Amino acid sequence: MNEPMIDILAEPDHLGIPRWQAVTPPGLVAGVAGLRPVMAFEHDLPLLAAQPGAAELSLYVEPQWRRRGIGSRLLAAVSAHAAGQRLIVEVAAGSAGEGFCVRNDFQRTGSRCHDLLTYCDVHHAWLGELVDVDHVGYRLRHWTGDLSDATRIEELLQRPSRPGEAVVSAAEADGDLVAYALAAVGALPQRRARQYGPAVLAGHRGRRLGLWVNAALIQRLREVHPHVEEIEARTAEDDSGTLALHRHLGFRRLGRTLLYELALP
């Protein structure tokens, strides 16, 4: 099938998230692309606002439809919509996605380690002791709800807590957020949560606050979402402190991904 016979169609925005499909006769979807706002807690920007003019790109082409220019056409549709922005994409090292990024002039900006914790390996009494340790001058709080359009942890904590996909455990000092860890779960029957952080504000490091909020998150997440059996954490590969903290809590190495960016004219 020739490339012109494949249509690139924009889908109706859902919650402000634009999406595109590559549709082949007789209506099969050969590939998809989407954009969503960059969330600070997902891209190593702890306690800061999301970078202006940045969006996270997701793009996938079915294996049997690759090498036909579909990915490039989907990227062109995204680029026309997001002119002047920076696209951020995360791909597995050595994957077809990485090759696509290199061919389309994306610049590599970092790499991440993926670690996995399974609840069957958690020593719950020991975890409780970590949570119960008193940190003078700091207060531990929890929040649950939906991420929706929030880009900063402070925005989430200002909302009333209610049932939802996300759980936050945070440390505050004098009413200010100084550390947090966040986890988000997918729809049932998914049993793996995604963890972001822990992150600690610079002036409050060295006081084991990261360990405190992460242990509290692991404990709280299972209380709120008892179907969750494992937690996957993504950490910058050069963040030796957080990687060591994860090992201390029982996370094991799962894999590695690369971050790429493309500045659109």
mmCIF file of C-alpha atoms in Angstrom:
data_model
loop_
_atom_site.group_PDB
_atom_site.id
_atom_site.type_symbol
_atom_site.label_atom_id
_atom_site.label_comp_id
_atom_site.label_asym_id
_atom_site.label_seq_id
_atom_site.Cartn_x
_atom_site.Cartn_y
_atom_site.Cartn_z
ATOM 1 C CA MET A 1 0.000 0.000 0.000
ATOM 2 C CA ASN A 2 1.344 3.393 -0.958
ATOM 3 C CA GLU A 3 1.794 6.083 1.651
ATOM 4 C CA PRO A 4 -0.810 8.502 0.132
ATOM 5 C CA MET A 5 -3.544 5.905 0.744
ATOM 6 C CA ILE A 6 -3.049 6.275 4.511
ATOM 7 C CA ASP A 7 -4.965 9.187 6.037
ATOM 8 C CA ILE A 8 -3.730 11.134 9.081
ATOM 9 C CA LEU A 9 -6.832 12.157 10.998
ATOM 10 C CA ALA A 10 -7.116 14.396 14.045
ATOM 11 C CA GLU A 11 -9.300 13.027 16.837
ATOM 12 C CA PRO A 12 -11.495 15.286 18.982
ATOM 13 C CA ASP A 13 -9.513 16.655 21.924
ATOM 14 C CA HIS A 14 -10.153 14.794 25.167
ATOM 15 C CA LEU A 15 -9.491 16.953 28.231
ATOM 16 C CA GLY A 16 -7.399 19.227 26.056
ATOM 17 C CA ILE A 17 -5.137 16.408 24.838
ATOM 18 C CA PRO A 18 -4.839 16.388 21.011
ATOM 19 C CA ARG A 19 -4.512 13.017 19.270
ATOM 20 C CA TRP A 20 -4.022 11.793 15.714
ATOM 21 C CA GLN A 21 -4.569 8.463 13.951
ATOM 22 C CA ALA A 22 -3.064 6.992 10.804
ATOM 23 C CA VAL A 23 -6.007 5.199 9.190
ATOM 24 C CA THR A 24 -5.723 2.711 6.329
ATOM 25 C CA PRO A 25 -8.479 1.347 4.101
ATOM 26 C CA PRO A 26 -10.799 -0.154 5.235
ATOM 27 C CA GLY A 27 -10.483 1.864 8.437
ATOM 28 C CA LEU A 28 -7.668 0.074 10.261
ATOM 29 C CA VAL A 29 -5.566 2.181 12.655
ATOM 30 C CA ALA A 30 -1.901 1.775 11.715
ATOM 31 C CA GLY A 31 -0.470 4.345 14.106
ATOM 32 C CA VAL A 32 -1.343 6.935 16.714
ATOM 33 C CA ALA A 33 0.198 10.087 18.158
ATOM 34 C CA GLY A 34 -0.727 12.355 21.034
ATOM 35 C CA LEU A 35 0.417 15.364 23.024
ATOM 36 C CA ARG A 36 -0.100 16.193 26.670
ATOM 37 C CA PRO A 37 1.260 18.879 28.982
ATOM 38 C CA VAL A 38 4.576 18.179 30.654
ATOM 39 C CA MET A 39 4.097 17.592 34.362
ATOM 40 C CA ALA A 40 6.938 18.779 36.563
ATOM 41 C CA PHE A 41 6.919 15.697 38.781
ATOM 42 C CA GLU A 42 7.330 13.402 35.750
ATOM 43 C CA HIS A 43 10.412 15.035 34.269
ATOM 44 C CA ASP A 44 12.879 15.624 37.072
ATOM 45 C CA LEU A 45 11.533 19.108 37.826
ATOM 46 C CA PRO A 46 10.634 18.656 41.485
ATOM 47 C CA LEU A 47 8.730 21.425 43.225
ATOM 48 C CA LEU A 48 8.947 23.647 40.154
ATOM 49 C CA ALA A 49 6.432 24.718 37.555
ATOM 50 C CA ALA A 50 6.353 22.817 34.289
ATOM 51 C CA GLN A 51 8.671 24.178 31.636
ATOM 52 C CA PRO A 52 6.791 26.641 29.419
ATOM 53 C CA GLY A 53 6.302 25.640 25.807
ATOM 54 C CA ALA A 54 6.951 21.931 26.367
ATOM 55 C CA ALA A 55 4.680 18.982 25.603
ATOM 56 C CA GLU A 56 5.142 15.243 25.942
ATOM 57 C CA LEU A 57 4.835 13.311 22.691
ATOM 58 C CA SER A 58 3.564 9.761 22.395
ATOM 59 C CA LEU A 59 3.832 8.148 18.949
ATOM 60 C CA TYR A 60 3.381 4.533 17.944
ATOM 61 C CA VAL A 61 3.144 2.699 14.623
ATOM 62 C CA GLU A 62 2.079 -0.924 14.409
ATOM 63 C CA PRO A 63 5.099 -3.098 13.482
ATOM 64 C CA GLN A 64 3.576 -4.331 10.216
ATOM 65 C CA TRP A 65 3.051 -0.734 9.066
ATOM 66 C CA ARG A 66 6.517 0.611 9.814
ATOM 67 C CA ARG A 67 9.006 1.833 7.198
ATOM 68 C CA ARG A 68 6.213 3.426 5.166
ATOM 69 C CA GLY A 69 6.574 7.006 6.392
ATOM 70 C CA ILE A 70 3.597 6.824 8.738
ATOM 71 C CA GLY A 71 5.589 7.902 11.785
ATOM 72 C CA SER A 72 7.002 10.885 9.919
ATOM 73 C CA ARG A 73 3.521 11.924 8.764
ATOM 74 C CA LEU A 74 2.149 11.666 12.287
ATOM 75 C CA LEU A 75 5.065 13.761 13.537
ATOM 76 C CA ALA A 76 4.381 16.342 10.825
ATOM 77 C CA ALA A 77 0.756 16.622 11.983
ATOM 78 C CA VAL A 78 1.883 17.044 15.582
ATOM 79 C CA SER A 79 4.507 19.628 14.584
ATOM 80 C CA ALA A 80 1.966 21.711 12.666
ATOM 81 C CA HIS A 81 -0.279 21.762 15.728
ATOM 82 C CA ALA A 82 2.500 22.485 18.251
ATOM 83 C CA ALA A 83 4.602 25.021 16.334
ATOM 84 C CA GLY A 84 7.078 26.844 18.566
ATOM 85 C CA GLN A 85 6.969 24.244 21.333
ATOM 86 C CA ARG A 86 9.469 21.639 22.481
ATOM 87 C CA LEU A 87 8.482 17.989 22.217
ATOM 88 C CA ILE A 88 9.700 15.579 24.887
ATOM 89 C CA VAL A 89 9.625 11.826 24.309
ATOM 90 C CA GLU A 90 10.820 8.839 26.343
ATOM 91 C CA VAL A 91 11.929 5.691 24.496
ATOM 92 C CA ALA A 92 13.564 2.396 25.360
ATOM 93 C CA ALA A 93 17.286 2.267 24.666
ATOM 94 C CA GLY A 94 18.015 0.519 21.380
ATOM 95 C CA SER A 95 14.355 0.468 20.343
ATOM 96 C CA ALA A 96 12.675 1.443 17.092
ATOM 97 C CA GLY A 97 11.540 4.583 18.924
ATOM 98 C CA GLU A 98 15.115 5.655 19.543
ATOM 99 C CA GLY A 99 15.960 5.136 15.868
ATOM 100 C CA PHE A 100 12.972 7.281 14.914
ATOM 101 C CA CYS A 101 14.120 10.080 17.221
ATOM 102 C CA VAL A 102 17.636 10.044 15.769
ATOM 103 C CA ARG A 103 16.358 10.096 12.172
ATOM 104 C CA ASN A 104 14.073 13.037 12.933
ATOM 105 C CA ASP A 105 16.712 15.226 14.629
ATOM 106 C CA PHE A 106 15.560 14.824 18.229
ATOM 107 C CA GLN A 107 18.343 15.635 20.694
ATOM 108 C CA ARG A 108 19.087 13.243 23.539
ATOM 109 C CA THR A 109 18.781 15.059 26.879
ATOM 110 C CA GLY A 110 18.997 12.335 29.518
ATOM 111 C CA SER A 111 18.421 8.755 30.571
ATOM 112 C CA ARG A 112 16.387 7.036 33.276
ATOM 113 C CA CYS A 113 16.566 3.904 35.341
ATOM 114 C CA HIS A 114 13.320 2.024 35.949
ATOM 115 C CA ASP A 115 13.052 0.196 39.271
ATOM 116 C CA LEU A 116 10.319 -2.134 40.501
ATOM 117 C CA LEU A 117 9.023 -2.831 44.005
ATOM 118 C CA THR A 118 6.612 -5.713 44.642
ATOM 119 C CA TYR A 119 4.463 -5.641 47.753
ATOM 120 C CA CYS A 120 5.099 -9.328 48.443
ATOM 121 C CA ASP A 121 8.741 -8.340 49.132
ATOM 122 C CA VAL A 122 7.898 -5.440 51.471
ATOM 123 C CA HIS A 123 8.635 -5.861 55.189
ATOM 124 C CA HIS A 124 5.587 -3.975 56.417
ATOM 125 C CA ALA A 125 6.643 -3.703 60.076
ATOM 126 C CA TRP A 126 9.987 -2.199 59.040
ATOM 127 C CA LEU A 127 8.201 0.126 56.616
ATOM 128 C CA GLY A 128 5.915 1.285 59.417
ATOM 129 C CA GLU A 129 8.927 2.081 61.581
ATOM 130 C CA LEU A 130 10.339 4.301 58.815
ATOM 131 C CA VAL A 131 7.049 6.166 58.569
ATOM 132 C CA ASP A 132 6.664 6.583 62.334
ATOM 133 C CA VAL A 133 10.089 8.213 62.806
ATOM 134 C CA ASP A 134 9.606 11.750 64.156
ATOM 135 C CA HIS A 135 11.072 14.538 62.026
ATOM 136 C CA VAL A 136 11.115 17.620 64.245
ATOM 137 C CA GLY A 137 9.768 20.683 62.470
ATOM 138 C CA TYR A 138 8.134 18.677 59.682
ATOM 139 C CA ARG A 139 4.622 17.395 59.168
ATOM 140 C CA LEU A 140 3.633 14.431 57.009
ATOM 141 C CA ARG A 141 0.429 14.692 54.986
ATOM 142 C CA HIS A 142 -1.302 12.655 52.297
ATOM 143 C CA TRP A 143 -3.498 13.537 49.356
ATOM 144 C CA THR A 144 -5.524 11.415 46.934
ATOM 145 C CA GLY A 145 -7.365 12.457 43.792
ATOM 146 C CA ASP A 146 -7.040 12.791 40.025
ATOM 147 C CA LEU A 147 -4.135 14.487 38.274
ATOM 148 C CA SER A 148 -6.336 16.043 35.537
ATOM 149 C CA ASP A 149 -4.602 19.242 34.334
ATOM 150 C CA ALA A 150 -2.337 19.878 37.330
ATOM 151 C CA THR A 151 1.350 20.385 36.539
ATOM 152 C CA ARG A 152 2.693 21.064 40.053
ATOM 153 C CA ILE A 153 2.449 19.147 43.317
ATOM 154 C CA GLU A 154 1.364 22.332 45.093
ATOM 155 C CA GLU A 155 -1.681 22.505 42.822
ATOM 156 C CA LEU A 156 -2.693 18.984 43.809
ATOM 157 C CA LEU A 157 -2.292 19.604 47.535
ATOM 158 C CA GLN A 158 -4.520 22.667 47.326
ATOM 159 C CA ARG A 159 -7.418 20.512 46.135
ATOM 160 C CA PRO A 160 -9.683 18.547 48.469
ATOM 161 C CA SER A 161 -8.632 14.931 48.865
ATOM 162 C CA ARG A 162 -11.026 12.447 47.271
ATOM 163 C CA PRO A 163 -10.891 8.991 45.612
ATOM 164 C CA GLY A 164 -8.775 9.067 42.478
ATOM 165 C CA GLU A 165 -5.860 7.700 40.515
ATOM 166 C CA ALA A 166 -3.074 9.574 42.324
ATOM 167 C CA VAL A 167 -1.650 9.363 45.831
ATOM 168 C CA VAL A 168 0.797 11.928 47.245
ATOM 169 C CA SER A 169 2.779 11.730 50.463
ATOM 170 C CA ALA A 170 4.404 15.041 51.311
ATOM 171 C CA ALA A 171 6.451 16.703 54.037
ATOM 172 C CA GLU A 172 5.738 20.293 55.021
ATOM 173 C CA ALA A 173 7.640 22.800 57.129
ATOM 174 C CA ASP A 174 5.819 25.919 58.352
ATOM 175 C CA GLY A 175 3.058 25.135 55.867
ATOM 176 C CA ASP A 176 5.400 24.955 52.864
ATOM 177 C CA LEU A 177 5.946 21.863 50.730
ATOM 178 C CA VAL A 178 9.543 20.642 51.089
ATOM 179 C CA ALA A 179 9.406 16.989 49.956
ATOM 180 C CA TYR A 180 7.026 14.642 48.183
ATOM 181 C CA ALA A 181 6.568 11.302 46.476
ATOM 182 C CA LEU A 182 3.674 10.643 44.093
ATOM 183 C CA ALA A 183 2.189 7.470 42.640
ATOM 184 C CA ALA A 184 -0.500 7.066 39.992
ATOM 185 C CA VAL A 185 -2.467 3.952 39.140
ATOM 186 C CA GLY A 186 -4.206 3.007 35.907
ATOM 187 C CA ALA A 187 -7.661 1.599 35.424
ATOM 188 C CA LEU A 188 -8.424 -1.893 36.640
ATOM 189 C CA PRO A 189 -7.176 -4.573 36.086
ATOM 190 C CA GLN A 190 -3.745 -2.877 36.014
ATOM 191 C CA ARG A 191 -1.856 -3.795 39.167
ATOM 192 C CA ARG A 192 1.260 -1.662 38.674
ATOM 193 C CA ALA A 193 1.493 1.942 39.897
ATOM 194 C CA ARG A 194 3.909 4.550 38.564
ATOM 195 C CA GLN A 195 5.966 6.443 41.129
ATOM 196 C CA TYR A 196 7.516 9.894 40.706
ATOM 197 C CA GLY A 197 10.092 11.067 43.191
ATOM 198 C CA PRO A 198 10.884 11.294 45.987
ATOM 199 C CA ALA A 199 12.016 14.876 45.600
ATOM 200 C CA VAL A 200 13.328 17.104 48.394
ATOM 201 C CA LEU A 201 13.825 20.872 48.260
ATOM 202 C CA ALA A 202 17.535 21.723 48.326
ATOM 203 C CA GLY A 203 17.594 23.435 51.723
ATOM 204 C CA HIS A 204 16.001 20.421 53.423
ATOM 205 C CA ARG A 205 18.166 17.596 52.124
ATOM 206 C CA GLY A 206 20.291 15.387 54.356
ATOM 207 C CA ARG A 207 17.442 14.832 56.846
ATOM 208 C CA ARG A 208 16.095 11.573 55.378
ATOM 209 C CA LEU A 209 12.909 13.283 54.240
ATOM 210 C CA GLY A 210 13.032 11.459 50.909
ATOM 211 C CA LEU A 211 13.067 8.106 52.663
ATOM 212 C CA TRP A 212 10.258 9.277 54.952
ATOM 213 C CA VAL A 213 7.845 10.379 52.235
ATOM 214 C CA ASN A 214 8.657 7.406 49.984
ATOM 215 C CA ALA A 215 8.038 4.885 52.758
ATOM 216 C CA ALA A 216 4.804 6.703 53.607
ATOM 217 C CA LEU A 217 3.734 6.611 49.959
ATOM 218 C CA ILE A 218 4.330 2.858 49.672
ATOM 219 C CA GLN A 219 2.250 2.304 52.787
ATOM 220 C CA ARG A 220 -0.526 4.726 51.848
ATOM 221 C CA LEU A 221 -0.831 3.566 48.237
ATOM 222 C CA ARG A 222 -1.680 0.019 49.277
ATOM 223 C CA GLU A 223 -4.291 1.305 51.728
ATOM 224 C CA VAL A 224 -6.013 3.423 49.058
ATOM 225 C CA HIS A 225 -5.574 0.981 46.151
ATOM 226 C CA PRO A 226 -5.363 -2.542 47.633
ATOM 227 C CA HIS A 227 -5.348 -4.125 44.156
ATOM 228 C CA VAL A 228 -1.908 -2.634 43.400
ATOM 229 C CA GLU A 229 0.793 -5.293 43.629
ATOM 230 C CA GLU A 230 3.876 -3.425 42.409
ATOM 231 C CA ILE A 231 5.306 0.059 41.951
ATOM 232 C CA GLU A 232 7.538 1.187 39.097
ATOM 233 C CA ALA A 233 9.788 4.186 39.747
ATOM 234 C CA ARG A 234 11.647 6.206 37.113
ATOM 235 C CA THR A 235 14.810 7.982 38.183
ATOM 236 C CA ALA A 236 17.450 9.995 36.326
ATOM 237 C CA GLU A 237 20.390 7.680 35.744
ATOM 238 C CA ASP A 238 22.818 10.133 37.339
ATOM 239 C CA ASP A 239 20.717 10.536 40.518
ATOM 240 C CA SER A 240 22.739 8.141 42.642
ATOM 241 C CA GLY A 241 21.098 9.263 45.884
ATOM 242 C CA THR A 242 17.546 8.408 44.820
ATOM 243 C CA LEU A 243 18.663 5.158 43.208
ATOM 244 C CA ALA A 244 20.338 4.134 46.481
ATOM 245 C CA LEU A 245 17.186 5.086 48.407
ATOM 246 C CA HIS A 246 15.109 2.864 46.126
ATOM 247 C CA ARG A 247 17.493 -0.052 46.679
ATOM 248 C CA HIS A 248 17.210 0.502 50.431
ATOM 249 C CA LEU A 249 13.423 0.265 50.189
ATOM 250 C CA GLY A 250 13.594 -2.945 48.144
ATOM 251 C CA PHE A 251 13.238 -1.756 44.556
ATOM 252 C CA ARG A 252 15.111 -3.817 41.956
ATOM 253 C CA ARG A 253 16.409 -2.776 38.539
ATOM 254 C CA LEU A 254 13.866 -3.193 35.753
ATOM 255 C CA GLY A 255 15.227 -1.365 32.715
ATOM 256 C CA ARG A 256 16.461 1.860 31.135
ATOM 257 C CA THR A 257 14.937 4.534 28.900
ATOM 258 C CA LEU A 258 16.235 7.617 27.108
ATOM 259 C CA LEU A 259 14.797 11.126 26.934
ATOM 260 C CA TYR A 260 14.799 13.042 23.637
ATOM 261 C CA GLU A 261 13.630 16.561 22.785
ATOM 262 C CA LEU A 262 12.786 18.344 19.566
ATOM 263 C CA ALA A 263 12.454 22.141 19.333
ATOM 264 C CA LEU A 264 9.803 22.973 16.746
ATOM 265 C CA PRO A 265 10.179 26.096 14.592
#
